[in-house]
Each structure stands twice: as C-alpha cells, then as structure tokens.
Amino acid sequence: MKDELANRSLPMSDAMMTYPVTIRKVIWENDDTFTLTLDMNGTLGEFSFLPGQFNMLYVYGIGEAAISISSDPSRTGTLDHTIHRVGTVTTALSQKKRGDVIGVRGPYGSSWPLDVAQKRDVCVITGGIGLAPLRPVIYSLLKKRDEYGRIIILYGGRSPLDLLYRVELERWEDAKNVEVLVTVDRGDSSWKGHIGVVTSLLSYIKLDSRNTIAYVCGPEIMMKYTIDELERRGLPLDRVYLSMERNMKCAVGFCGHCQYGPTFICKDGPVFPLPRIRPLLDRKEL
Ligand SMILES: Cc1cc2nc3c(=O)[nH]c(=O)nc-3n(C[C@H](O)[C@H](O)[C@H](O)COP(=O)(O)OP(=O)(O)OC[C@H]3O[C@@H](n4cnc5c(N)ncnc54)[C@H](O)[C@@H]3O)c2cc1C
C-alpha cells in the first residue's frame, strides 16, 4: 500500500486547517442519504486525493464529521461526498443547499491499493453507505480497464430504495468484463433482483481464489461475515483489504477517538490489509 502517498496532496501546510468551500450541488440518493458536490475551484485550488481517502467536513457552529470522498479521483474542480444522516453534523450537512459554504480539511488516510490488483481479478464487496468510499476505486479500475482482469461488484442494501448510485450501477455493468450483482434485505413489488445478505451473492460467481484481490467496506458485521466467506472460498487473506469507519475526531492521530487497539484508523487507515486488522475485528468493545 502506498501509505507514503496518503497525504501527498494535502494542499495546506497545516493538516488541521479548515478551508471554506461552496456547495455546488445536492443530490438526495434516498430518504436519509445525500451527495454533496463541492466546488474546489475556490480557496483550495487543485485538490487531489487517492481512492479511499476521506475529508473532515465542518458545519460552522456545529462540528465536524469524517466523510469519504466518493467522486472520480481524475476529476478536478469538484468533489463528491455521500453522507448518511445519522447525528448532529450529518443532519446539519443535510440542511445545506447549493451556494452554502462548509469547511473542509483533508484529504486524510490510506488508500485502496491499486498496484496489487494489476493483472488480477478484483472483487469489490460492499453494503449500504460502504459503496461511497469504494466508488473512486471503481472509477479508477474502469479508467484503466485493460490493466485488470474481471471486475466483480457485489453490493447489498436494506431495500431497493436504499441503494446508492443506481444509474451508475447499471452503467458499470455495461463495461467490458464487469459483473455487478446487487441484493437487498427486503424487496418491494418492483424488485426483480436478489434478496438476502451480500455474502449470498458470492454463490453466484466463481472466484479465482489464486488470482483475486478483494476490497471490502460496509458495516463491521457485514465485513466479518464477508471475510469468513472469502476464507471459505480459499482467498488468501493478505489479498483482502477493508476500510474501517470508526469514530473520528481530529483525523491526525492526536485525540485517540478512532484508536482501534494499537492502531489509529485516521493515520494508519482507514484502508487496511486484512491481516493487520483481523485480530481486532473479533474483539468486542475496542
Ligand atoms: C474514515 C471514515 C470515513 C467515513 N465516511 C463516511 C461517509 O462517506 N459517509 C457517511 O455518511 N459517513 C461516513 N463516516 C461516518 C461518519 O463520520 C459518522 O457517522 C459521524 O459520526 C457522523 O457524525 P454526526 O455528528 O452526524 O453523528 P454523531 O452525532 O457522531 O452520531 C454517530 C452515531 O451515533 C448515533 N446517534 C447520534 N445521536 C444519537 C442519539 N441521540 N441517540 C442514539 N444514537 C445516536 C447515530 O445513529 C450514529 O450511529 C466515516 C467515518 C470514518 C471514520
């Protein structure tokens, strides 16, 4: 993993510095999840990031939350963040409109390693909002499509209405040698697809366990079952990477809010090779 590259593009000398950025667009993905497109042409100038990195988004007078960057890393000028409204800051962000200003600092953290996936099959396994931090890696894989083998995207949501980026999911499926399988916990009258947990989708594909890299992001329980299933299918666990989205406060390793055993999610992660984090996944109340 190119950890040394993680913060290479920090446009500010002080990693704690928050910059004002204007919201260019708000898209509601479903009832409680929305995507903010931020105009990066103002204060921050050229802003680059690696797939998997996150920003701290700040609402003046309310506070900050860690949010993954969900747009195409090759796109300059704007930046997307897809946000699930759960608490104080994300609710305040959900009330923002086009033209409003919020604070941004970042990008922070490690990235999904693309170099290890060259010439191999890639299996992206994700649930719920977990597709957001994986979307930049999907864009990057598709941009250099010939450098990778099969691309398999397995995605699970609670219901059809909860699924993110539905139009894009269909578009990705049209790309050469890309398989997209989507499942929901509960269907509705319009849903003709799979029903069940995301791991059940693994039974519909044939993984070449000798030649596959897996990127996994979702609720911790989903990641735990996914890892068990991948292990059962013979995938060497050092070819599995996951993104941990624990409590984050300072994002630069000072405060300890995101400490996970001896590891800090903010500066060592959020993307980890599985062997580095697996012993901690089984421990409660870390
Ligand atoms: C590296 C990283 C990347 C992340 N990327 C994303 C992303 O792309 N998109 C995204 O949406 N989130 C992301 N998160 C998660 C996000 O940072 C947290 O959900 C954050 O805490 C939200 O801040 P908040 O103030 O809105 O919620 P908080 O107030 O911090 O609430 C967080 C949790 O507490 C619960 N809670 C809040 N208030 C109450 C209450 N009164 N009673 C009971 N429970 C309550 C909420 O349900 C929620 O589960 C990421 C986190 C990390 C560490």
mmCIF file of C-alpha atoms and ligand atoms in Angstrom:
data_model
loop_
_atom_site.group_PDB
_atom_site.id
_atom_site.type_symbol
_atom_site.label_atom_id
_atom_site.label_comp_id
_atom_site.label_asym_id
_atom_site.label_seq_id
_atom_site.Cartn_x
_atom_site.Cartn_y
_atom_site.Cartn_z
ATOM 1 C CA MET A 1 0.000 0.000 0.000
ATOM 2 C CA LYS A 2 1.334 3.403 -0.887
ATOM 3 C CA ASP A 3 0.950 4.820 2.629
ATOM 4 C CA GLU A 4 3.663 7.320 1.920
ATOM 5 C CA LEU A 5 1.429 8.820 -0.751
ATOM 6 C CA ALA A 6 -1.549 9.120 1.521
ATOM 7 C CA ASN A 7 -1.239 12.779 2.374
ATOM 8 C CA ARG A 8 0.897 13.820 -0.558
ATOM 9 C CA SER A 9 -1.785 16.066 -1.922
ATOM 10 C CA LEU A 10 -2.637 17.940 1.254
ATOM 11 C CA PRO A 11 -2.997 21.436 -0.133
ATOM 12 C CA MET A 12 -2.336 23.099 3.204
ATOM 13 C CA SER A 13 0.805 23.201 5.275
ATOM 14 C CA ASP A 14 -1.220 22.724 8.455
ATOM 15 C CA ALA A 15 -3.162 19.447 8.405
ATOM 16 C CA MET A 16 -5.638 20.859 10.948
ATOM 17 C CA MET A 17 -6.530 23.842 8.759
ATOM 18 C CA THR A 18 -10.159 24.006 7.598
ATOM 19 C CA TYR A 19 -10.955 25.783 4.322
ATOM 20 C CA PRO A 20 -14.301 27.248 3.262
ATOM 21 C CA VAL A 21 -15.803 25.517 0.229
ATOM 22 C CA THR A 22 -19.053 26.231 -1.635
ATOM 23 C CA ILE A 23 -21.650 23.530 -2.270
ATOM 24 C CA ARG A 24 -22.329 23.292 -5.982
ATOM 25 C CA LYS A 25 -24.993 20.559 -5.939
ATOM 26 C CA VAL A 26 -27.028 18.440 -3.501
ATOM 27 C CA ILE A 27 -28.451 15.110 -4.702
ATOM 28 C CA TRP A 28 -30.684 13.012 -2.453
ATOM 29 C CA GLU A 29 -29.795 9.357 -3.088
ATOM 30 C CA ASN A 30 -32.618 8.141 -0.816
ATOM 31 C CA ASP A 31 -34.585 9.301 2.241
ATOM 32 C CA ASP A 32 -31.598 9.690 4.529
ATOM 33 C CA THR A 33 -28.546 9.738 2.253
ATOM 34 C CA PHE A 34 -27.395 12.588 0.056
ATOM 35 C CA THR A 35 -24.388 13.549 -2.051
ATOM 36 C CA LEU A 36 -22.786 16.974 -1.755
ATOM 37 C CA THR A 37 -20.772 18.147 -4.744
ATOM 38 C CA LEU A 38 -18.251 20.707 -3.543
ATOM 39 C CA ASP A 39 -16.725 23.386 -5.729
ATOM 40 C CA MET A 40 -12.983 23.026 -5.265
ATOM 41 C CA ASN A 41 -12.019 25.812 -7.643
ATOM 42 C CA GLY A 42 -12.166 28.420 -4.905
ATOM 43 C CA THR A 43 -9.941 28.505 -1.840
ATOM 44 C CA LEU A 44 -8.434 25.046 -2.109
ATOM 45 C CA GLY A 45 -7.375 25.237 -5.749
ATOM 46 C CA GLU A 46 -6.160 21.939 -7.277
ATOM 47 C CA PHE A 47 -7.239 19.214 -4.896
ATOM 48 C CA SER A 48 -6.154 15.655 -5.498
ATOM 49 C CA PHE A 49 -6.839 12.527 -3.490
ATOM 50 C CA LEU A 50 -6.412 8.780 -3.647
ATOM 51 C CA PRO A 51 -9.382 6.345 -3.721
ATOM 52 C CA GLY A 52 -10.354 5.526 -0.133
ATOM 53 C CA GLN A 53 -9.222 8.795 1.444
ATOM 54 C CA PHE A 54 -11.584 10.990 3.448
ATOM 55 C CA ASN A 55 -12.109 14.636 4.392
ATOM 56 C CA MET A 56 -13.324 16.228 7.596
ATOM 57 C CA LEU A 57 -16.436 18.258 6.733
ATOM 58 C CA TYR A 58 -17.238 21.097 9.128
ATOM 59 C CA VAL A 59 -20.538 22.894 9.651
ATOM 60 C CA TYR A 60 -19.886 26.256 11.252
ATOM 61 C CA GLY A 61 -21.005 26.350 14.862
ATOM 62 C CA ILE A 62 -21.987 22.651 14.863
ATOM 63 C CA GLY A 63 -18.922 20.446 14.366
ATOM 64 C CA GLU A 64 -17.053 18.072 12.068
ATOM 65 C CA ALA A 65 -17.523 14.570 10.669
ATOM 66 C CA ALA A 66 -15.189 12.292 8.712
ATOM 67 C CA ILE A 67 -16.666 11.632 5.264
ATOM 68 C CA SER A 68 -15.063 9.597 2.473
ATOM 69 C CA ILE A 69 -14.523 11.208 -0.889
ATOM 70 C CA SER A 70 -16.821 9.424 -3.328
ATOM 71 C CA SER A 71 -16.015 11.065 -6.664
ATOM 72 C CA ASP A 72 -13.696 10.170 -9.535
ATOM 73 C CA PRO A 73 -10.086 10.925 -8.485
ATOM 74 C CA SER A 74 -9.267 12.036 -12.033
ATOM 75 C CA ARG A 75 -11.979 14.696 -11.950
ATOM 76 C CA THR A 76 -10.656 18.058 -10.870
ATOM 77 C CA GLY A 77 -12.702 21.060 -9.836
ATOM 78 C CA THR A 78 -15.411 19.294 -7.865
ATOM 79 C CA LEU A 79 -15.501 16.684 -5.121
ATOM 80 C CA ASP A 80 -18.392 14.442 -4.053
ATOM 81 C CA HIS A 81 -19.174 13.211 -0.549
ATOM 82 C CA THR A 82 -22.097 10.824 0.011
ATOM 83 C CA ILE A 83 -23.458 11.228 3.510
ATOM 84 C CA HIS A 84 -25.809 9.164 5.655
ATOM 85 C CA ARG A 85 -27.789 11.401 8.002
ATOM 86 C CA VAL A 86 -27.271 9.847 11.450
ATOM 87 C CA GLY A 87 -26.429 12.504 14.028
ATOM 88 C CA THR A 88 -25.655 16.145 14.727
ATOM 89 C CA VAL A 89 -23.177 17.018 11.980
ATOM 90 C CA THR A 90 -24.655 14.909 9.194
ATOM 91 C CA THR A 91 -28.119 16.343 9.949
ATOM 92 C CA ALA A 92 -26.677 19.871 9.745
ATOM 93 C CA LEU A 93 -24.980 18.950 6.443
ATOM 94 C CA SER A 94 -28.283 17.571 5.144
ATOM 95 C CA GLN A 95 -29.864 21.003 5.617
ATOM 96 C CA LYS A 96 -27.300 22.718 3.394
ATOM 97 C CA LYS A 97 -28.244 23.940 -0.063
ATOM 98 C CA ARG A 98 -26.482 24.867 -3.283
ATOM 99 C CA GLY A 99 -24.401 28.004 -2.670
ATOM 100 C CA ASP A 100 -23.941 27.395 1.076
ATOM 101 C CA VAL A 101 -20.414 27.223 2.455
ATOM 102 C CA ILE A 102 -18.989 24.455 4.638
ATOM 103 C CA GLY A 103 -15.465 23.814 5.968
ATOM 104 C CA VAL A 104 -13.222 21.101 4.539
ATOM 105 C CA ARG A 105 -9.887 19.755 5.693
ATOM 106 C CA GLY A 106 -8.071 16.816 4.177
ATOM 107 C CA PRO A 107 -7.576 14.542 2.356
ATOM 108 C CA TYR A 108 -6.560 12.088 5.061
ATOM 109 C CA GLY A 109 -5.723 8.438 5.377
ATOM 110 C CA SER A 110 -4.556 5.468 3.392
ATOM 111 C CA SER A 111 -5.993 4.356 0.068
ATOM 112 C CA TRP A 112 -7.197 1.203 -1.701
ATOM 113 C CA PRO A 113 -4.002 -0.232 -3.227
ATOM 114 C CA LEU A 114 -4.450 -0.424 -6.990
ATOM 115 C CA ASP A 115 -0.928 -1.590 -7.770
ATOM 116 C CA VAL A 116 -1.534 -5.014 -6.160
ATOM 117 C CA ALA A 117 -4.597 -5.509 -8.373
ATOM 118 C CA GLN A 118 -2.784 -5.152 -11.692
ATOM 119 C CA LYS A 119 -3.451 -8.140 -13.966
ATOM 120 C CA ARG A 120 -5.631 -9.738 -11.281
ATOM 121 C CA ASP A 121 -9.378 -10.083 -10.857
ATOM 122 C CA VAL A 122 -10.876 -7.549 -8.466
ATOM 123 C CA CYS A 123 -13.880 -8.273 -6.265
ATOM 124 C CA VAL A 124 -15.496 -5.239 -4.615
ATOM 125 C CA ILE A 125 -17.849 -6.283 -1.818
ATOM 126 C CA THR A 126 -19.896 -3.622 -0.106
ATOM 127 C CA GLY A 127 -23.018 -2.898 1.874
ATOM 128 C CA GLY A 128 -25.039 0.288 2.431
ATOM 129 C CA ILE A 129 -23.074 3.534 2.535
ATOM 130 C CA GLY A 130 -19.887 1.425 2.084
ATOM 131 C CA LEU A 131 -20.237 1.835 -1.675
ATOM 132 C CA ALA A 132 -19.335 5.542 -1.312
ATOM 133 C CA PRO A 133 -15.653 5.058 -0.313
ATOM 134 C CA LEU A 134 -15.355 2.340 -2.972
ATOM 135 C CA ARG A 135 -16.785 4.378 -5.831
ATOM 136 C CA PRO A 136 -13.449 6.185 -6.524
ATOM 137 C CA VAL A 137 -11.682 2.832 -6.807
ATOM 138 C CA ILE A 138 -14.334 1.579 -9.253
ATOM 139 C CA TYR A 139 -13.834 4.708 -11.383
ATOM 140 C CA SER A 140 -10.065 4.166 -11.292
ATOM 141 C CA LEU A 141 -10.336 0.489 -12.280
ATOM 142 C CA LEU A 142 -12.676 1.275 -15.161
ATOM 143 C CA LYS A 143 -10.472 4.095 -16.404
ATOM 144 C CA LYS A 144 -7.603 1.637 -16.928
ATOM 145 C CA ARG A 145 -9.838 -1.315 -17.682
ATOM 146 C CA ASP A 146 -7.216 -3.321 -19.590
ATOM 147 C CA GLU A 147 -4.799 -3.378 -16.662
ATOM 148 C CA TYR A 148 -7.072 -5.640 -14.574
ATOM 149 C CA GLY A 149 -8.809 -8.978 -15.014
ATOM 150 C CA ARG A 150 -12.504 -9.461 -14.182
ATOM 151 C CA ILE A 151 -14.128 -6.759 -12.087
ATOM 152 C CA ILE A 152 -16.865 -8.078 -9.813
ATOM 153 C CA ILE A 153 -19.013 -5.682 -7.786
ATOM 154 C CA LEU A 154 -21.222 -7.215 -5.086
ATOM 155 C CA TYR A 155 -23.477 -4.704 -3.351
ATOM 156 C CA GLY A 156 -26.148 -5.105 -0.696
ATOM 157 C CA GLY A 157 -28.705 -2.605 0.593
ATOM 158 C CA ARG A 158 -31.582 -2.736 3.053
ATOM 159 C CA SER A 159 -34.238 -2.176 0.370
ATOM 160 C CA PRO A 160 -34.366 -1.161 -3.321
ATOM 161 C CA LEU A 161 -34.950 2.462 -2.315
ATOM 162 C CA ASP A 162 -31.845 2.438 -0.128
ATOM 163 C CA LEU A 163 -29.486 1.513 -2.987
ATOM 164 C CA LEU A 164 -26.975 4.210 -3.895
ATOM 165 C CA TYR A 165 -25.911 5.265 -7.407
ATOM 166 C CA ARG A 166 -28.491 3.080 -9.194
ATOM 167 C CA VAL A 167 -27.922 4.600 -12.624
ATOM 168 C CA GLU A 168 -24.186 4.123 -12.307
ATOM 169 C CA LEU A 169 -24.569 0.527 -11.137
ATOM 170 C CA GLU A 170 -26.300 -0.195 -14.447
ATOM 171 C CA ARG A 171 -23.666 1.700 -16.408
ATOM 172 C CA TRP A 172 -20.815 -0.189 -14.720
ATOM 173 C CA GLU A 173 -22.457 -3.449 -15.668
ATOM 174 C CA ASP A 174 -22.222 -2.456 -19.339
ATOM 175 C CA ALA A 175 -18.435 -2.124 -19.173
ATOM 176 C CA LYS A 176 -16.273 -4.904 -20.595
ATOM 177 C CA ASN A 177 -15.898 -7.935 -18.321
ATOM 178 C CA VAL A 178 -17.594 -6.284 -15.342
ATOM 179 C CA GLU A 179 -20.153 -8.202 -13.263
ATOM 180 C CA VAL A 180 -22.449 -6.245 -10.952
ATOM 181 C CA LEU A 181 -24.672 -8.194 -8.560
ATOM 182 C CA VAL A 182 -26.994 -6.365 -6.214
ATOM 183 C CA THR A 183 -29.085 -7.728 -3.378
ATOM 184 C CA VAL A 184 -31.495 -6.250 -0.838
ATOM 185 C CA ASP A 185 -32.629 -7.432 2.587
ATOM 186 C CA ARG A 186 -36.266 -6.672 1.733
ATOM 187 C CA GLY A 187 -37.645 -6.386 -1.795
ATOM 188 C CA ASP A 188 -40.698 -4.455 -2.970
ATOM 189 C CA SER A 189 -43.176 -5.013 -5.785
ATOM 190 C CA SER A 190 -40.765 -3.505 -8.339
ATOM 191 C CA TRP A 191 -37.719 -5.526 -7.273
ATOM 192 C CA LYS A 192 -36.818 -8.450 -9.526
ATOM 193 C CA GLY A 193 -33.276 -8.928 -8.230
ATOM 194 C CA HIS A 194 -31.629 -10.929 -5.445
ATOM 195 C CA ILE A 195 -32.890 -10.924 -1.878
ATOM 196 C CA GLY A 196 -30.563 -11.740 1.008
ATOM 197 C CA VAL A 197 -27.331 -10.639 2.594
ATOM 198 C CA VAL A 198 -24.455 -9.527 0.384
ATOM 199 C CA THR A 199 -22.377 -12.637 1.136
ATOM 200 C CA SER A 200 -25.098 -14.740 -0.531
ATOM 201 C CA LEU A 201 -24.057 -13.158 -3.858
ATOM 202 C CA LEU A 202 -20.727 -14.972 -3.658
ATOM 203 C CA SER A 203 -22.547 -18.194 -4.525
ATOM 204 C CA TYR A 204 -23.475 -16.717 -7.949
ATOM 205 C CA ILE A 205 -19.905 -16.046 -9.031
ATOM 206 C CA LYS A 206 -16.873 -18.222 -9.483
ATOM 207 C CA LEU A 207 -13.953 -16.586 -7.718
ATOM 208 C CA ASP A 208 -10.499 -17.474 -8.948
ATOM 209 C CA SER A 209 -9.046 -17.591 -5.459
ATOM 210 C CA ARG A 210 -5.458 -17.745 -6.785
ATOM 211 C CA ASN A 211 -5.809 -14.513 -8.667
ATOM 212 C CA THR A 212 -8.302 -12.213 -6.927
ATOM 213 C CA ILE A 213 -7.940 -9.083 -4.821
ATOM 214 C CA ALA A 214 -10.938 -8.159 -2.649
ATOM 215 C CA TYR A 215 -11.863 -4.666 -1.440
ATOM 216 C CA VAL A 216 -14.489 -4.731 1.310
ATOM 217 C CA CYS A 217 -16.392 -1.903 3.001
ATOM 218 C CA GLY A 218 -19.628 -1.862 4.977
ATOM 219 C CA PRO A 219 -20.963 -2.363 8.475
ATOM 220 C CA GLU A 220 -18.468 -4.282 10.626
ATOM 221 C CA ILE A 221 -20.737 -7.318 10.961
ATOM 222 C CA MET A 222 -21.070 -7.488 7.156
ATOM 223 C CA MET A 223 -17.294 -7.288 6.757
ATOM 224 C CA LYS A 224 -16.798 -10.046 9.328
ATOM 225 C CA TYR A 225 -19.150 -12.459 7.507
ATOM 226 C CA THR A 226 -17.650 -11.491 4.148
ATOM 227 C CA ILE A 227 -14.145 -12.313 5.378
ATOM 228 C CA ASP A 228 -15.316 -15.705 6.702
ATOM 229 C CA GLU A 229 -16.913 -16.465 3.325
ATOM 230 C CA LEU A 230 -13.850 -15.378 1.335
ATOM 231 C CA GLU A 231 -11.686 -17.529 3.575
ATOM 232 C CA ARG A 232 -14.006 -20.499 2.985
ATOM 233 C CA ARG A 233 -13.550 -19.947 -0.743
ATOM 234 C CA GLY A 234 -9.775 -20.128 -0.368
ATOM 235 C CA LEU A 235 -8.888 -16.481 -0.969
ATOM 236 C CA PRO A 236 -5.563 -15.742 0.763
ATOM 237 C CA LEU A 237 -6.442 -13.142 3.377
ATOM 238 C CA ASP A 238 -3.464 -10.946 2.573
ATOM 239 C CA ARG A 239 -5.280 -10.165 -0.680
ATOM 240 C CA VAL A 240 -8.256 -8.722 1.197
ATOM 241 C CA TYR A 241 -8.379 -5.006 2.060
ATOM 242 C CA LEU A 242 -11.024 -3.282 4.135
ATOM 243 C CA SER A 243 -11.944 0.209 5.196
ATOM 244 C CA MET A 244 -12.764 0.858 8.843
ATOM 245 C CA GLU A 245 -15.035 3.770 9.630
ATOM 246 C CA ARG A 246 -14.784 4.157 13.396
ATOM 247 C CA ASN A 247 -15.385 7.337 15.425
ATOM 248 C CA MET A 248 -13.141 10.088 14.219
ATOM 249 C CA LYS A 249 -12.464 13.442 15.787
ATOM 250 C CA CYS A 250 -9.106 15.024 14.952
ATOM 251 C CA ALA A 251 -8.187 12.820 11.924
ATOM 252 C CA VAL A 252 -4.461 13.333 12.538
ATOM 253 C CA GLY A 253 -3.678 10.887 15.352
ATOM 254 C CA PHE A 254 -3.839 13.249 18.345
ATOM 255 C CA CYS A 255 -7.122 12.591 20.076
ATOM 256 C CA GLY A 256 -7.410 8.774 20.176
ATOM 257 C CA HIS A 257 -11.151 8.691 19.343
ATOM 258 C CA CYS A 258 -10.569 6.305 16.439
ATOM 259 C CA GLN A 259 -7.973 4.185 18.226
ATOM 260 C CA TYR A 260 -8.554 0.519 17.477
ATOM 261 C CA GLY A 261 -6.239 -1.493 19.716
ATOM 262 C CA PRO A 262 -2.735 -0.288 18.837
ATOM 263 C CA THR A 263 -3.978 1.181 15.543
ATOM 264 C CA PHE A 264 -5.321 4.639 14.717
ATOM 265 C CA ILE A 265 -7.939 4.475 11.938
ATOM 266 C CA CYS A 266 -7.142 8.049 10.887
ATOM 267 C CA LYS A 267 -3.400 7.795 10.338
ATOM 268 C CA ASP A 268 -2.891 4.041 9.816
ATOM 269 C CA GLY A 269 -6.162 3.543 7.890
ATOM 270 C CA PRO A 270 -8.988 3.769 7.034
ATOM 271 C CA VAL A 271 -7.939 1.172 4.406
ATOM 272 C CA PHE A 272 -6.059 -1.771 5.926
ATOM 273 C CA PRO A 273 -4.748 -5.072 4.600
ATOM 274 C CA LEU A 274 -6.884 -7.599 6.463
ATOM 275 C CA PRO A 275 -4.045 -9.406 8.334
ATOM 276 C CA ARG A 276 -3.205 -6.097 10.047
ATOM 277 C CA ILE A 277 -6.696 -5.584 11.460
ATOM 278 C CA ARG A 278 -8.222 -9.062 11.695
ATOM 279 C CA PRO A 279 -7.289 -9.863 15.318
ATOM 280 C CA LEU A 280 -9.085 -6.680 16.345
ATOM 281 C CA LEU A 281 -12.268 -7.418 14.376
ATOM 282 C CA ASP A 282 -13.088 -10.319 16.684
ATOM 283 C CA ARG A 283 -12.647 -8.305 19.851
ATOM 284 C CA LYS A 284 -15.657 -6.603 21.363
ATOM 285 C CA GLU A 285 -15.636 -3.098 22.826
ATOM 286 C CA LEU A 286 -12.380 -1.906 21.328
HETATM 287 C C1 LIG B 1 -12.706 7.272 7.723
HETATM 288 C C2 LIG B 1 -14.201 7.470 7.821
HETATM 289 C C3 LIG B 1 -14.937 7.678 6.673
HETATM 290 C C4 LIG B 1 -16.329 7.861 6.772
HETATM 291 N N1 LIG B 1 -17.021 8.064 5.610
HETATM 292 C C5 LIG B 1 -18.345 8.305 5.690
HETATM 293 C C6 LIG B 1 -19.088 8.569 4.502
HETATM 294 O O1 LIG B 1 -18.572 8.571 3.387
HETATM 295 N N2 LIG B 1 -20.415 8.827 4.631
HETATM 296 C C7 LIG B 1 -21.037 8.824 5.864
HETATM 297 O O2 LIG B 1 -22.237 9.082 5.914
HETATM 298 N N3 LIG B 1 -20.358 8.567 6.996
HETATM 299 C C8 LIG B 1 -19.026 8.323 6.936
HETATM 300 N N4 LIG B 1 -18.328 8.077 8.084
HETATM 301 C C9 LIG B 1 -19.062 8.016 9.356
HETATM 302 C C10 LIG B 1 -19.291 9.418 9.958
HETATM 303 O O3 LIG B 1 -18.068 10.072 10.172
HETATM 304 C C11 LIG B 1 -20.020 9.247 11.299
HETATM 305 O O4 LIG B 1 -21.303 8.683 11.093
HETATM 306 C C12 LIG B 1 -20.131 10.560 12.069
HETATM 307 O O5 LIG B 1 -20.110 10.267 13.442
HETATM 308 C C13 LIG B 1 -21.391 11.326 11.770
HETATM 309 O O6 LIG B 1 -21.401 12.473 12.573
HETATM 310 P P1 LIG B 1 -22.746 13.014 13.217
HETATM 311 O O7 LIG B 1 -22.384 14.172 14.084
HETATM 312 O O8 LIG B 1 -23.776 13.258 12.180
HETATM 313 O O9 LIG B 1 -23.245 11.797 14.047
HETATM 314 P P2 LIG B 1 -22.960 11.513 15.588
HETATM 315 O O10 LIG B 1 -23.722 12.518 16.376
HETATM 316 O O11 LIG B 1 -21.490 11.412 15.784
HETATM 317 O O12 LIG B 1 -23.646 10.099 15.696
HETATM 318 C C14 LIG B 1 -22.953 8.947 15.296
HETATM 319 C C15 LIG B 1 -23.723 7.707 15.743
HETATM 320 O O13 LIG B 1 -24.395 7.873 16.950
HETATM 321 C C16 LIG B 1 -25.782 7.657 16.758
HETATM 322 N N5 LIG B 1 -26.517 8.711 17.445
HETATM 323 C C17 LIG B 1 -26.405 10.020 17.230
HETATM 324 N N6 LIG B 1 -27.228 10.688 18.038
HETATM 325 C C18 LIG B 1 -27.875 9.746 18.774
HETATM 326 C C19 LIG B 1 -28.846 9.806 19.798
HETATM 327 N N7 LIG B 1 -29.335 10.958 20.245
HETATM 328 N N8 LIG B 1 -29.261 8.636 20.333
HETATM 329 C C20 LIG B 1 -28.766 7.456 19.914
HETATM 330 N N9 LIG B 1 -27.839 7.360 18.942
HETATM 331 C C21 LIG B 1 -27.406 8.487 18.388
HETATM 332 C C22 LIG B 1 -26.063 7.750 15.308
HETATM 333 O O14 LIG B 1 -27.129 6.928 14.934
HETATM 334 C C23 LIG B 1 -24.768 7.283 14.761
HETATM 335 O O15 LIG B 1 -24.737 5.889 14.665
HETATM 336 C C24 LIG B 1 -16.965 7.857 8.029
HETATM 337 C C25 LIG B 1 -16.218 7.662 9.180
HETATM 338 C C26 LIG B 1 -14.851 7.466 9.089
HETATM 339 C C27 LIG B 1 -14.048 7.264 10.343
#
